[in-house]
Coordinates of C-alpha atoms and ligand atoms in Angstrom, one line a residue:
X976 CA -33.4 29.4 101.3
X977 CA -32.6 26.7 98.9
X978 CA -30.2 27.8 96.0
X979 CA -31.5 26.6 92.5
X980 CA -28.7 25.5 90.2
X981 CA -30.1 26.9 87.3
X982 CA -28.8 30.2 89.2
X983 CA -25.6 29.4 88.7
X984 CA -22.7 28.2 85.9
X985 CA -22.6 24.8 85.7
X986 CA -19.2 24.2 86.8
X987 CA -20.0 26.1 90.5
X988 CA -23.1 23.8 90.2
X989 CA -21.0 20.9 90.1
X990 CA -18.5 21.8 92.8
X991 CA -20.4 23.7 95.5
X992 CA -21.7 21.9 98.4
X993 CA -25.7 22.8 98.6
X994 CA -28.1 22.5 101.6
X995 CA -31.0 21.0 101.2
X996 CA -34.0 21.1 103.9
X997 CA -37.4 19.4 104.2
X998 CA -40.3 20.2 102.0
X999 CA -43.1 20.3 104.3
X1000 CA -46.4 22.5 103.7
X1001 CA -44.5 23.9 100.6
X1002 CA -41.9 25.5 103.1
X1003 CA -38.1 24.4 103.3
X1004 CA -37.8 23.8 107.2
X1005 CA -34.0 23.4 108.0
X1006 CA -33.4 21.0 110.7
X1007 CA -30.7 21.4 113.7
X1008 CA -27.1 20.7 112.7
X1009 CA -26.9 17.4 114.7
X1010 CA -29.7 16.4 112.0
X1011 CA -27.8 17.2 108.9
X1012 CA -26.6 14.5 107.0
X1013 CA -23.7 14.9 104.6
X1014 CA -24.8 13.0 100.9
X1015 CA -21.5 11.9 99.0
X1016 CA -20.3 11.5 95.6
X1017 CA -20.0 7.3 94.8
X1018 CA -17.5 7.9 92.3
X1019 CA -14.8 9.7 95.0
X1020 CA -16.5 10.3 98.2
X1021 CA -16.7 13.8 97.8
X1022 CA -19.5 15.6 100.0
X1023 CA -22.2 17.1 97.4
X1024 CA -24.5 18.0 100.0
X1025 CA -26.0 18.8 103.7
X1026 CA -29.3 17.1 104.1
X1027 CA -31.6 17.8 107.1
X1028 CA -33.3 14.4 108.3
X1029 CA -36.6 13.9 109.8
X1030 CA -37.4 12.8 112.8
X1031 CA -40.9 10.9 113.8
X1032 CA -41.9 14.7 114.5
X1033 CA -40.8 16.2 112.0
X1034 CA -42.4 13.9 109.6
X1035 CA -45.7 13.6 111.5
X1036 CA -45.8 17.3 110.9
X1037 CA -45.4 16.7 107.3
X1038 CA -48.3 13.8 107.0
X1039 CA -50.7 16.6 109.1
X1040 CA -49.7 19.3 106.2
X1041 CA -50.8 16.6 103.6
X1042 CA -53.9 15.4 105.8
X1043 CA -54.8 20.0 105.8
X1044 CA -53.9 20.1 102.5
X1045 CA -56.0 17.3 101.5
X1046 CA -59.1 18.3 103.3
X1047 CA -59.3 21.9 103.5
X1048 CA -57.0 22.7 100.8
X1049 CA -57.7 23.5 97.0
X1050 CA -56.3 20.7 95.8
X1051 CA -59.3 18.1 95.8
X1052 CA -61.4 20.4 94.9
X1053 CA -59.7 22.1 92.0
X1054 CA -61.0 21.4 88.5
X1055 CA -59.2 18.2 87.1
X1056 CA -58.4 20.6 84.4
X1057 CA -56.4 22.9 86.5
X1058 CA -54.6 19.9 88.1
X1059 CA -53.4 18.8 85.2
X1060 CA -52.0 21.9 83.8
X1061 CA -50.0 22.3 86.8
X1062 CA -48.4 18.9 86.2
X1063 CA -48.0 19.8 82.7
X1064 CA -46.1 23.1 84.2
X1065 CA -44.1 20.9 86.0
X1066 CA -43.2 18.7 83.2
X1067 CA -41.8 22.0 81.3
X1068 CA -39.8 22.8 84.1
X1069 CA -38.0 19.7 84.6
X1070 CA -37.4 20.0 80.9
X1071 CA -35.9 22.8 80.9
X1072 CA -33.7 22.3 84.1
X1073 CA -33.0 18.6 82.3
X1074 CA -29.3 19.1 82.4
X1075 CA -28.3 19.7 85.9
X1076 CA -31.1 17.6 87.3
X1077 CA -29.4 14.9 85.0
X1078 CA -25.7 16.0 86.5
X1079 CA -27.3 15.8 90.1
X1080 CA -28.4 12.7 89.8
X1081 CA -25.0 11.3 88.3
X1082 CA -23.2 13.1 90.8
X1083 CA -25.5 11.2 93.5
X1084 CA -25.7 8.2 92.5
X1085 CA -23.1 6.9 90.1
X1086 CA -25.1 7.0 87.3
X1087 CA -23.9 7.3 83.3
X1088 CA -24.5 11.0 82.4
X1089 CA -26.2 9.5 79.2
X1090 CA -28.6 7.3 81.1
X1091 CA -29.1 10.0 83.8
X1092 CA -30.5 11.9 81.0
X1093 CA -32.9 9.5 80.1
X1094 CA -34.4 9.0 83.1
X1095 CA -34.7 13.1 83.6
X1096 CA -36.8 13.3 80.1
X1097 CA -38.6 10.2 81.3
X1098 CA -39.5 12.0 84.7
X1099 CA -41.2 14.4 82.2
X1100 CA -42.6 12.6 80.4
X1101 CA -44.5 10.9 83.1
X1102 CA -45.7 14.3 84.5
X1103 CA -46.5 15.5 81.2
X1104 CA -48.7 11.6 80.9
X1105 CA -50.6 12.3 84.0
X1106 CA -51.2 15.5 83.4
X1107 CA -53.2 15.4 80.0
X1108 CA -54.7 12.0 81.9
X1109 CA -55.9 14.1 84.8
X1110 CA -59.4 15.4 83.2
X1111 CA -60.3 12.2 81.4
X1112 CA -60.2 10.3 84.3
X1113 CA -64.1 10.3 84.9
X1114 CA -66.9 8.3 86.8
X1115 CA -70.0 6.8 85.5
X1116 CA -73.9 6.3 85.1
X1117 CA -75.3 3.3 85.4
X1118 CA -78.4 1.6 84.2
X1119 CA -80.8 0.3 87.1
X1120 CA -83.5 -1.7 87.2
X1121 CA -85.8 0.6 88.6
X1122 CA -85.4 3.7 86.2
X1123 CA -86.9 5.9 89.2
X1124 CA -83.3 5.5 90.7
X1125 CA -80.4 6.8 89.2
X1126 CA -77.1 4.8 89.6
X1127 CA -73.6 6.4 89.6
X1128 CA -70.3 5.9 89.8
X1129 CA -67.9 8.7 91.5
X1130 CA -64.0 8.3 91.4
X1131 CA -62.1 9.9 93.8
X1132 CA -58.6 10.0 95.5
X1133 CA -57.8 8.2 98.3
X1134 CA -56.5 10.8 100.2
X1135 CA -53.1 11.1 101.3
X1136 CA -50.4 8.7 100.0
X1137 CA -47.1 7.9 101.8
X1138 CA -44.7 7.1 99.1
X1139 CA -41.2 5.7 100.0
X1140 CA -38.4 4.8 97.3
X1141 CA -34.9 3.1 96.4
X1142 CA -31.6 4.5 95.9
X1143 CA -31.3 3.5 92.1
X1144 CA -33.6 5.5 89.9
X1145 CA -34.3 8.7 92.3
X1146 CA -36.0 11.2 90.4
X1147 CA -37.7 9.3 87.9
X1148 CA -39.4 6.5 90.9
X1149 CA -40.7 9.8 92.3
X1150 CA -42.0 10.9 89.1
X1151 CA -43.8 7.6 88.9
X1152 CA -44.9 7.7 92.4
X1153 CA -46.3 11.3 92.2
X1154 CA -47.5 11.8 88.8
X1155 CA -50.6 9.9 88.6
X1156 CA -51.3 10.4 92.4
X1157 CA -51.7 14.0 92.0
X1158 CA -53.5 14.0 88.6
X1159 CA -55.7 12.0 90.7
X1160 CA -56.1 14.6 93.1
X1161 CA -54.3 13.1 96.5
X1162 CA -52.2 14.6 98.6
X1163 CA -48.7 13.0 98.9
X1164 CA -45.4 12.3 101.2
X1165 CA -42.3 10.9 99.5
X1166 CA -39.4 9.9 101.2
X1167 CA -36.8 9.6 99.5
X1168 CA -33.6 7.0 100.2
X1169 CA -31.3 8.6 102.5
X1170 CA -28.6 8.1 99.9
X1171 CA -30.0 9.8 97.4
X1172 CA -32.2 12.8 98.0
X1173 CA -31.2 15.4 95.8
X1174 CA -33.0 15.0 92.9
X1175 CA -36.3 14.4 94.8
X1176 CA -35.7 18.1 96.6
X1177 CA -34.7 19.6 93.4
X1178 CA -38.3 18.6 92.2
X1179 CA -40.0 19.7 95.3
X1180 CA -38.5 23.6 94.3
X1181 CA -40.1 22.8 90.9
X1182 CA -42.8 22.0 92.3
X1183 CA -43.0 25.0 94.5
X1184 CA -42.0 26.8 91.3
X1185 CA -44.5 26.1 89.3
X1186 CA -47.2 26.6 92.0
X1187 CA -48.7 23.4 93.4
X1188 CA -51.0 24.2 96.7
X1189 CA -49.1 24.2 99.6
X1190 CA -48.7 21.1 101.3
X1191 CA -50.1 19.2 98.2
X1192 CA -46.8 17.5 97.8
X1193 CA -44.2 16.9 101.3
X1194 CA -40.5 15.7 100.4
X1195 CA -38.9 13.9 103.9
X1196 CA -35.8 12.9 103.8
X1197 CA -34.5 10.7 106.5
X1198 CA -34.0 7.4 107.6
X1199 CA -36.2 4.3 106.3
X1200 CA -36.7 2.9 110.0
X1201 CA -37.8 6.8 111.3
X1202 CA -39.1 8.3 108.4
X1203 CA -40.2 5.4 106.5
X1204 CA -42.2 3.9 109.4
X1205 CA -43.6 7.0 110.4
X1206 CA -45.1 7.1 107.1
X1207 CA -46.4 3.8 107.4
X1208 CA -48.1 3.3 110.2
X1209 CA -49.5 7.0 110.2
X1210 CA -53.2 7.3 110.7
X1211 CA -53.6 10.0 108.9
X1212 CA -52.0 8.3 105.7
X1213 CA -54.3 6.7 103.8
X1214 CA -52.1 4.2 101.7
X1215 CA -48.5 3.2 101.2
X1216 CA -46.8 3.1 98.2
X1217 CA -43.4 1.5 98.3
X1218 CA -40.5 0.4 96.1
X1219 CA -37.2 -0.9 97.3
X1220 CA -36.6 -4.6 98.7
X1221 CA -38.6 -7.8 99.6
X1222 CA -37.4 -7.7 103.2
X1223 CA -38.6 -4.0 103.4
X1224 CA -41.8 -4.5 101.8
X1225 CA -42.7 -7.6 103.5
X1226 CA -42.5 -5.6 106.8
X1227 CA -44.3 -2.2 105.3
X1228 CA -47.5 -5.0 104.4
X1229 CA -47.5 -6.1 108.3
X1230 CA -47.0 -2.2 109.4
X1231 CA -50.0 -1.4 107.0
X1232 CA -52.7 -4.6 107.9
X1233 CA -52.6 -3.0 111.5
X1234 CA -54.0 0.2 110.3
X1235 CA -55.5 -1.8 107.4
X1236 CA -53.8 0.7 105.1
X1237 CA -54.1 0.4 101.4
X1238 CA -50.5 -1.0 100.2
X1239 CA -48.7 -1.6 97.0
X1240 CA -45.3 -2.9 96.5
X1241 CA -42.6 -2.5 93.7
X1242 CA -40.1 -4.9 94.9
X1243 CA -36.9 -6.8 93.7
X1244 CA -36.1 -9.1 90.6
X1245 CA -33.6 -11.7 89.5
X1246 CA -34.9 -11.4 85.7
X1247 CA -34.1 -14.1 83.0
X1248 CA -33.1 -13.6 79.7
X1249 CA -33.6 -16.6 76.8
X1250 CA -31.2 -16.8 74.2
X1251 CA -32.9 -19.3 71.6
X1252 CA -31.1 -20.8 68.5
X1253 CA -32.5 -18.6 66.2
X1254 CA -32.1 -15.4 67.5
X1255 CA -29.8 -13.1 65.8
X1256 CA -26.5 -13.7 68.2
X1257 CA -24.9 -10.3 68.0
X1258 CA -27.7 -8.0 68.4
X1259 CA -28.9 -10.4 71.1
X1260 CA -25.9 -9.9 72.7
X1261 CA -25.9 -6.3 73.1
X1262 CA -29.3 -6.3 74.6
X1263 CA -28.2 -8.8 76.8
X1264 CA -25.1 -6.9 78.2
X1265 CA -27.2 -3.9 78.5
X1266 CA -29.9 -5.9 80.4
X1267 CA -27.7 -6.5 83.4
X1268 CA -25.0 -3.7 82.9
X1269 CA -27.0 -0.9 82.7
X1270 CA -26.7 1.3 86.2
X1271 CA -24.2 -0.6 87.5
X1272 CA -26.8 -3.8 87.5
X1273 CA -28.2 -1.7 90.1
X1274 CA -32.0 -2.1 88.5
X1275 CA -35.1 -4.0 89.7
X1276 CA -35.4 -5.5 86.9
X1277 CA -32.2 -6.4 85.2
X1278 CA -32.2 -9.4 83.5
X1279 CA -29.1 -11.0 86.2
X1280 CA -29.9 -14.9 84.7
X1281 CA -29.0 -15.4 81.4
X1282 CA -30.3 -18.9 79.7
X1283 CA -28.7 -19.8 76.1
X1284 CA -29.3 -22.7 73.8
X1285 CA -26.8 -24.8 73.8
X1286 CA -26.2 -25.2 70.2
X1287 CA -25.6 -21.4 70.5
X1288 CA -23.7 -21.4 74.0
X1289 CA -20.0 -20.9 72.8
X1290 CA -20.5 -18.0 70.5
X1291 CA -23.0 -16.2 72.1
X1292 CA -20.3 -16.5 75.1
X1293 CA -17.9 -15.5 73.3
X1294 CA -19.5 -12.1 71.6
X1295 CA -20.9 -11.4 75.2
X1296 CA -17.5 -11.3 76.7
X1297 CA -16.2 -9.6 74.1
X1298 CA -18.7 -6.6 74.4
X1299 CA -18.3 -6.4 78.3
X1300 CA -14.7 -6.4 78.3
X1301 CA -15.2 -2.7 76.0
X1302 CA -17.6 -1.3 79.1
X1303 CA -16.1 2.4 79.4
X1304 CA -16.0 2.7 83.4
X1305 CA -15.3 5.6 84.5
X1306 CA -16.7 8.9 86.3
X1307 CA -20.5 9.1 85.9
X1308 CA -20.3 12.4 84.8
X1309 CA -18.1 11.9 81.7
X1310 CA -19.7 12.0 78.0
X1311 CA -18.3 8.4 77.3
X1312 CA -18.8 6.4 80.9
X1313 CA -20.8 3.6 80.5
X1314 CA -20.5 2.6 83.6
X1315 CA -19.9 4.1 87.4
X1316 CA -19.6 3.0 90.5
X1317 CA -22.3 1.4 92.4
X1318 CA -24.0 3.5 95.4
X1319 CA -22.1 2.9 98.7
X1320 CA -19.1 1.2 100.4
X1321 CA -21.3 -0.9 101.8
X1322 CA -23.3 -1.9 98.7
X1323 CA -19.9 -2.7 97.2
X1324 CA -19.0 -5.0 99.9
X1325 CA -22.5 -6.9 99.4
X1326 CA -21.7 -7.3 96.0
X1327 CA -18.4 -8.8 96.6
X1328 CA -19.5 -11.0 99.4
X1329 CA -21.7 -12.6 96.8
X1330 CA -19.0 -13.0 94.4
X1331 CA -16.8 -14.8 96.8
X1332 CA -19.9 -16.3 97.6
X1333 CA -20.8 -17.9 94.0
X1334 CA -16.8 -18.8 93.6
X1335 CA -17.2 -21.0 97.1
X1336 CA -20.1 -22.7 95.8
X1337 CA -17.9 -23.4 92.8
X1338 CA -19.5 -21.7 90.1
X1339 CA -16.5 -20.1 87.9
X1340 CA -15.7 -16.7 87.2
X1341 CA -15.7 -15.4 83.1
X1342 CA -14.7 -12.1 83.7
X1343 CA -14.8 -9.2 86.4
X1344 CA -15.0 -10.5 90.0
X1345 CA -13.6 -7.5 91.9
X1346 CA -13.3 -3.9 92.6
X1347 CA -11.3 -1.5 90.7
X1348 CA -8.3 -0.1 92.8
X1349 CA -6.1 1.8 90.3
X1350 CA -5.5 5.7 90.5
X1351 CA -7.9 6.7 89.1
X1352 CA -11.3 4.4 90.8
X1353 CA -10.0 4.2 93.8
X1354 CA -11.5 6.9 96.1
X1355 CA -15.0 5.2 94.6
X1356 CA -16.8 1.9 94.6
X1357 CA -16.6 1.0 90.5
X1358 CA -16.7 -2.7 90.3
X1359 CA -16.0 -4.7 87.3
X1360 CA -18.4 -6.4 85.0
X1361 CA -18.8 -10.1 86.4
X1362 CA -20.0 -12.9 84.5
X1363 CA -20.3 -16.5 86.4
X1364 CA -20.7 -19.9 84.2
X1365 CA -20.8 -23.5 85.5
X1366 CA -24.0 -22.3 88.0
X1367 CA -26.7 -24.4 89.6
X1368 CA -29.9 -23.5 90.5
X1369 CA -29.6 -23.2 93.9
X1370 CA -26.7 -21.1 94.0
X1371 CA -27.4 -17.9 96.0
X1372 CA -25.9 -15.8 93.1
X1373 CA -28.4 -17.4 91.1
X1374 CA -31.3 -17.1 93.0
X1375 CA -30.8 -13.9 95.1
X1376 CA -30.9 -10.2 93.8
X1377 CA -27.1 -9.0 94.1
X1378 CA -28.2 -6.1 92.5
X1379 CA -24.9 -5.0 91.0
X1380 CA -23.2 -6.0 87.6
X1381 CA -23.0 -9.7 87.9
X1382 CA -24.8 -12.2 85.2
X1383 CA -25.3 -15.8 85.7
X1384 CA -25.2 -18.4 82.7
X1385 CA -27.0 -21.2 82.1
X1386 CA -26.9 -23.6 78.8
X1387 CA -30.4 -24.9 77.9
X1388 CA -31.8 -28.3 75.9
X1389 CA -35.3 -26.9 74.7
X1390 CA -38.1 -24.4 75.2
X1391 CA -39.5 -26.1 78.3
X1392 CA -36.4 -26.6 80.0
X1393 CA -35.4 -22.7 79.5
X1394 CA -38.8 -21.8 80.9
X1395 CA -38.8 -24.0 83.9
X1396 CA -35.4 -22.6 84.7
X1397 CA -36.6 -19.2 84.3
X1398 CA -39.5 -19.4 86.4
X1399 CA -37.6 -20.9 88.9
X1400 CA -37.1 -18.1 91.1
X1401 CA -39.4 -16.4 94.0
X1402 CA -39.4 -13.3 92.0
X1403 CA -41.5 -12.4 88.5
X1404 CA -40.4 -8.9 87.8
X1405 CA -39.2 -9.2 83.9
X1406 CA -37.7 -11.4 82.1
X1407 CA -36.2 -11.2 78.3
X1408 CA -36.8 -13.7 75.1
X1409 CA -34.2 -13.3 71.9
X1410 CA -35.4 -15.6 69.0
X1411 CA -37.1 -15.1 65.5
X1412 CA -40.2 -17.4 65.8
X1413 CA -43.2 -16.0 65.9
X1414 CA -44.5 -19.3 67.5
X1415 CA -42.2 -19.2 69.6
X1416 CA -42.7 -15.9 71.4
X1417 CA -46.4 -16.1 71.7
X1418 CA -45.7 -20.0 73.7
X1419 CA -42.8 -18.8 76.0
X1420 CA -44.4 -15.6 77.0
X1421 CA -47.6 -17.2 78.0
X1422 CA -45.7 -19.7 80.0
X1423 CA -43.3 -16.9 81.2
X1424 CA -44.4 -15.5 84.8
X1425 CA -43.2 -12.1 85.1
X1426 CA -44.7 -8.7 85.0
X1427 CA -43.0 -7.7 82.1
X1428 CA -41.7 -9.2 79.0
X1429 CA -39.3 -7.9 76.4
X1430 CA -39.0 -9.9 73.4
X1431 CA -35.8 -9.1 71.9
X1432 CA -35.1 -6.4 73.9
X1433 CA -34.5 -5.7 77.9
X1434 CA -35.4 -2.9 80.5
X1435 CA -37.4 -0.5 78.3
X1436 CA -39.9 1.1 80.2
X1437 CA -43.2 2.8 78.5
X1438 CA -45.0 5.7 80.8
X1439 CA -48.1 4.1 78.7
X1440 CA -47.4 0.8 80.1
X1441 CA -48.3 -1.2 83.1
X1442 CA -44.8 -1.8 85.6
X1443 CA -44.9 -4.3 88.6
X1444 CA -44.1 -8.2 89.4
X1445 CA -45.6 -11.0 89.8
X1446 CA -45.1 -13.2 92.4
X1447 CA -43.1 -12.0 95.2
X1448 CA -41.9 -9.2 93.0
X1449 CA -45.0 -6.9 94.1
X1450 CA -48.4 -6.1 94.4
X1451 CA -50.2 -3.5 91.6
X1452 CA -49.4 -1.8 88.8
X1453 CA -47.3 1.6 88.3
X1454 CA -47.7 3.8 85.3
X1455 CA -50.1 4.0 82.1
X1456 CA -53.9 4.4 82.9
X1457 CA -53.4 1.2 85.2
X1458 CA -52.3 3.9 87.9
X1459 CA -55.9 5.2 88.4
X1460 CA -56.7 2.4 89.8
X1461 CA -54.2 2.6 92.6
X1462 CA -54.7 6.1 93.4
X1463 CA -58.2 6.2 93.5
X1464 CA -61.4 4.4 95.1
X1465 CA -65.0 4.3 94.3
X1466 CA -67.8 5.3 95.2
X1467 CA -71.3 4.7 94.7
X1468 CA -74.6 6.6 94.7
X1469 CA -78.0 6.2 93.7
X1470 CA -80.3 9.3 93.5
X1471 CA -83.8 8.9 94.1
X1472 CA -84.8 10.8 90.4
X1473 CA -89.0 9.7 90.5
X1474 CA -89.4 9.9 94.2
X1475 CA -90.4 6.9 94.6
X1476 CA -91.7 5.4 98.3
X1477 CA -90.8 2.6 100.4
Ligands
NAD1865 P1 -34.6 -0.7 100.6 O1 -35.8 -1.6 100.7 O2 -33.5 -0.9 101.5 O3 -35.1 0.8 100.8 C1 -36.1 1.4 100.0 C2 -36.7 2.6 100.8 O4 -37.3 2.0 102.0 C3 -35.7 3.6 101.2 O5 -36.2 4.9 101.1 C4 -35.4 3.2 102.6 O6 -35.0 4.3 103.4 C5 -36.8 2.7 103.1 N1 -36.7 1.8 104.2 C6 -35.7 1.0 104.6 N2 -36.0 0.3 105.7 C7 -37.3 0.8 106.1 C8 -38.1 0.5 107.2 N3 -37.8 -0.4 108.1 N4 -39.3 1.1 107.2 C9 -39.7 2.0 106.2 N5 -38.9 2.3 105.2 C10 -37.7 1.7 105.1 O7 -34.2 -0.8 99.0 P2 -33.0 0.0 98.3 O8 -31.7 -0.7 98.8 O9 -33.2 1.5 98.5 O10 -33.3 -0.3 96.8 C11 -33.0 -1.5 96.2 C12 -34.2 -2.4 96.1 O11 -35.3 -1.7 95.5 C13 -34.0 -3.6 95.2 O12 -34.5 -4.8 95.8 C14 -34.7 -3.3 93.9 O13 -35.0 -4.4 93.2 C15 -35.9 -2.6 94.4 N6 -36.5 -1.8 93.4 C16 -37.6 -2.2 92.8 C17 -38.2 -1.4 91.7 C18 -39.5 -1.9 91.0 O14 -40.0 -1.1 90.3 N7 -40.0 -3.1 91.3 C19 -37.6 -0.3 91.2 C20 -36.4 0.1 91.8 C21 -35.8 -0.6 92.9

């Protein structure tokens, strides 16, 4: 039996080690020991929790409980009104559990307590969008030539959807994932990153809770190459929605062309912000720092390449450094932490091979550059804020995602030069424009290819609005009414209404 938190004070919560099985056919089916995986704590290595990991079997049985559900279960055939007040359900009860999913996911994954519990109210949020969506989602009629045939247009789910998803924003990427795929009436298996499955298992005893159909929803956790494969080349899935890296995606797309699966892909960024002349220098700057600081730089789409106007270059510099030398590090789960450590050992190391990497390649170091090793960081894997100048294009640090807290500057003539630089990567996730002309904005956004834009701002993120990259940064759209289209497919009838003859 799993063991809600809410059951218990907060600071047992925070200190007992809980078990965790898979979700599969809205049972918790515990795996042998020898398949328990222990989940630690980034911030001190402290085990948070046992884990049972698929196997190929175990999550084949969980694609055939979606594939029964689906079919033969009342899920499809459930009123769309019904279907979206259980999401709505679901929504309250993340709500009201908002605080110790938010200290779960801190715990996990290193995240700010404060940022932790804005993606917990954004998890509901996103429920609570797809479930008013659900029963205004409708088909059509539509005209004919021949008025003695009726023409209509039917929209309906897909049928079961293999969802797989990164380390960095766990419970709110599942929201995202299942939210408008059940509102849509599909069936679904997540997988969550085998770093970080709490918050996803928390969700699945919501969503047992709050009483979804059994099998409706599966939560696997496991390896990518095991699980995540399974998933993929699975007959009985019927499409593949992924978010995590290029290098993963790009082999999910050749996995899913065999079984000519329907895909979509939420991949990496290296995200640009522009710093014009006229922007207003301090409040650009904030945005700025928050744009690649936030979560450790550990976010799809953190704006990693910063571009400032020359005339502007010194003091924007100079206000920039100043505000990232006053990040509060410390443990995730204190009030005032800004920022924690990043995920894993061996994340850290990546990040501080590319560091050494950008210092060989002779780009020079502002601030930051290395781990912190004093008494009280060094059982985790906090890193300091890192801010590179004197870069070229072709740097690796410049054109690779290092996804950690490391910015790369660039001083800029004009507004074409600062655009071809920006779009100079292979990714177009977001990118970021700081200036007060109107003009302006309206000619470097249309120029600008990325799948999101902030003008002065960075990184918010709208349930209403459509997420996902351009160029190699993915393929279709997550969120706002733009989801329908990926969880659903058409289908077309004509009824014969005047009898007519051949
Ligand atoms: P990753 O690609 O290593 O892993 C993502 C998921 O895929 C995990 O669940 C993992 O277990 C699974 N996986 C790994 N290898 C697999 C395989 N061979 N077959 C099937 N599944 C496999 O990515 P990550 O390190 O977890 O996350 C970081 C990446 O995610 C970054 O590139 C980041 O930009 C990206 N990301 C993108 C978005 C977006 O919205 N575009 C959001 C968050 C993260």
């Amino acid at each position: 039996m799993l063991t809600f938190i809410t059951s218990l004070a907060r600071k047992d919560v925070l200190k007992m080690v809980r078990r965790y099985g898979l979700f599969i056919g809205g049972r918790w089916v515990y795996t042998s020991p020898d398949k328990v995986v222990e989940i630690t704590n980034p911030a001190n290595q402290d085990v948070i929790a046992e884990v049972s990991f698929a196997d190929e079997e175990d999550t084949k049985e969980a694609i055939v409980s979606a594939r029964d559900a689906f079919e033969n279960g009342p899920w499809r055939t459930m009123s769309q009104v019904e279907r979206g007040k259980l999401l709505l359900a679901l929504a309250r009860a993340i709500r009201e559990r908002s605080e110790e999913l938010a200290r779960l996911e801190s715990l996990n994954c290193g995240k700010p307590l404060r940022e932790s519990r804005v993606d917990v109210k954004e998890a509901a949020d996103c429920f609570e969008f797809y479930g008013g969506l659900a029963d205004k989602v409708k088909g059509e009629i539509t005209p004919t030539p021949d008025t003695g045939f009726l023409g209509m247009v039917f929209r309906e789910p897909i049928g079961v959807i293999g969802q797989i998803i990164p380390w960095n924003f766990p419970l709110l990427i599942a929201a995202w994932k299942l939210a408008p795929a059940l509102a849509m009436g599909n069936c679904c298996v997540l997988k969550p990153s085998e770093l970080t499955p709490i918050t996803a298992l928390e969700l699945a005893g919501l969503i047992k809770e709050v009483g979804f159909p059994d099998g409706v929803v599966n939560v696997v956790s496991g390896l990518g190459p095991v699980v995540g494969m399974e998933i993929a080349r699975n007959e009985y899935v019927d499409k593949l929605s992924f978010t995590g890296s290029i290098e993963v995606g790009k082999q999910l797309m050749r996995v899913a062309a065999e079984g000519l699966k329907r895909i979509s892909l939420e991949l990496g960024g290296k995200s640009p912000a522009i710093v014009f002349d006229d922007a207003n220098l301090p409040f650009s700057a904030r945005w700025v720092q928050f744009g690649i600081f936030m979560n450790q730089g550990e976010v799809c789409s953190a704006t990693s390449r910063l571009y400032v106007h020359e005339s502007v270059y010194d003091s924007f510099l100079e206000e920039l450094l100043r505000i990232t030398r006053g990040i509060k590090i410390g443990d995730p789960l204190d009030e005032a932490t800004e920022m924690g450590p990043v995920i894993s050992k061996r994340h850290l190391e990546r990040v501080l091979r590319y560091i050494d990497l950008g210092k060989k390649e002779g780009a020079e170091i502002l601030c930051g550059g290395f781990r912190l090793m004093d008494e009280r960081f060094k059982r985790g894997f906090f890193l300091s804020p890192t801010i590179f100048v004197g870069c070229r294009n072709d740097m690796a640090i410049v054109q690779e995602e290092i996804f950690g807290p490391v910015l790369v500057v660039f001083k800029f003539k004009d507004e074409d030069e600062a655009v071809e630089l920006a779009n100079a990567t292979r990714y177009g996730l977001g990118a970021a424009v700081f200036t007060r002309d109107v003009g302006r904005v309206y000619r470097v956004v249309e120029k600008l290819r990325a799948g999101v834009v902030w003008v002065n701002s960075s990184q918010l993120c709208f349930v209403q609005l459509p997420w996902g990259g351009y160029k190699q940064s993915g393929i279709g759209r997550e969120l706002g009414t733009y989801a329908v289209e990926e969880y659903t497919q058409l289908k077309q009838v004509v009824i014969n209404v005047g009898y007519g003859t051949v």
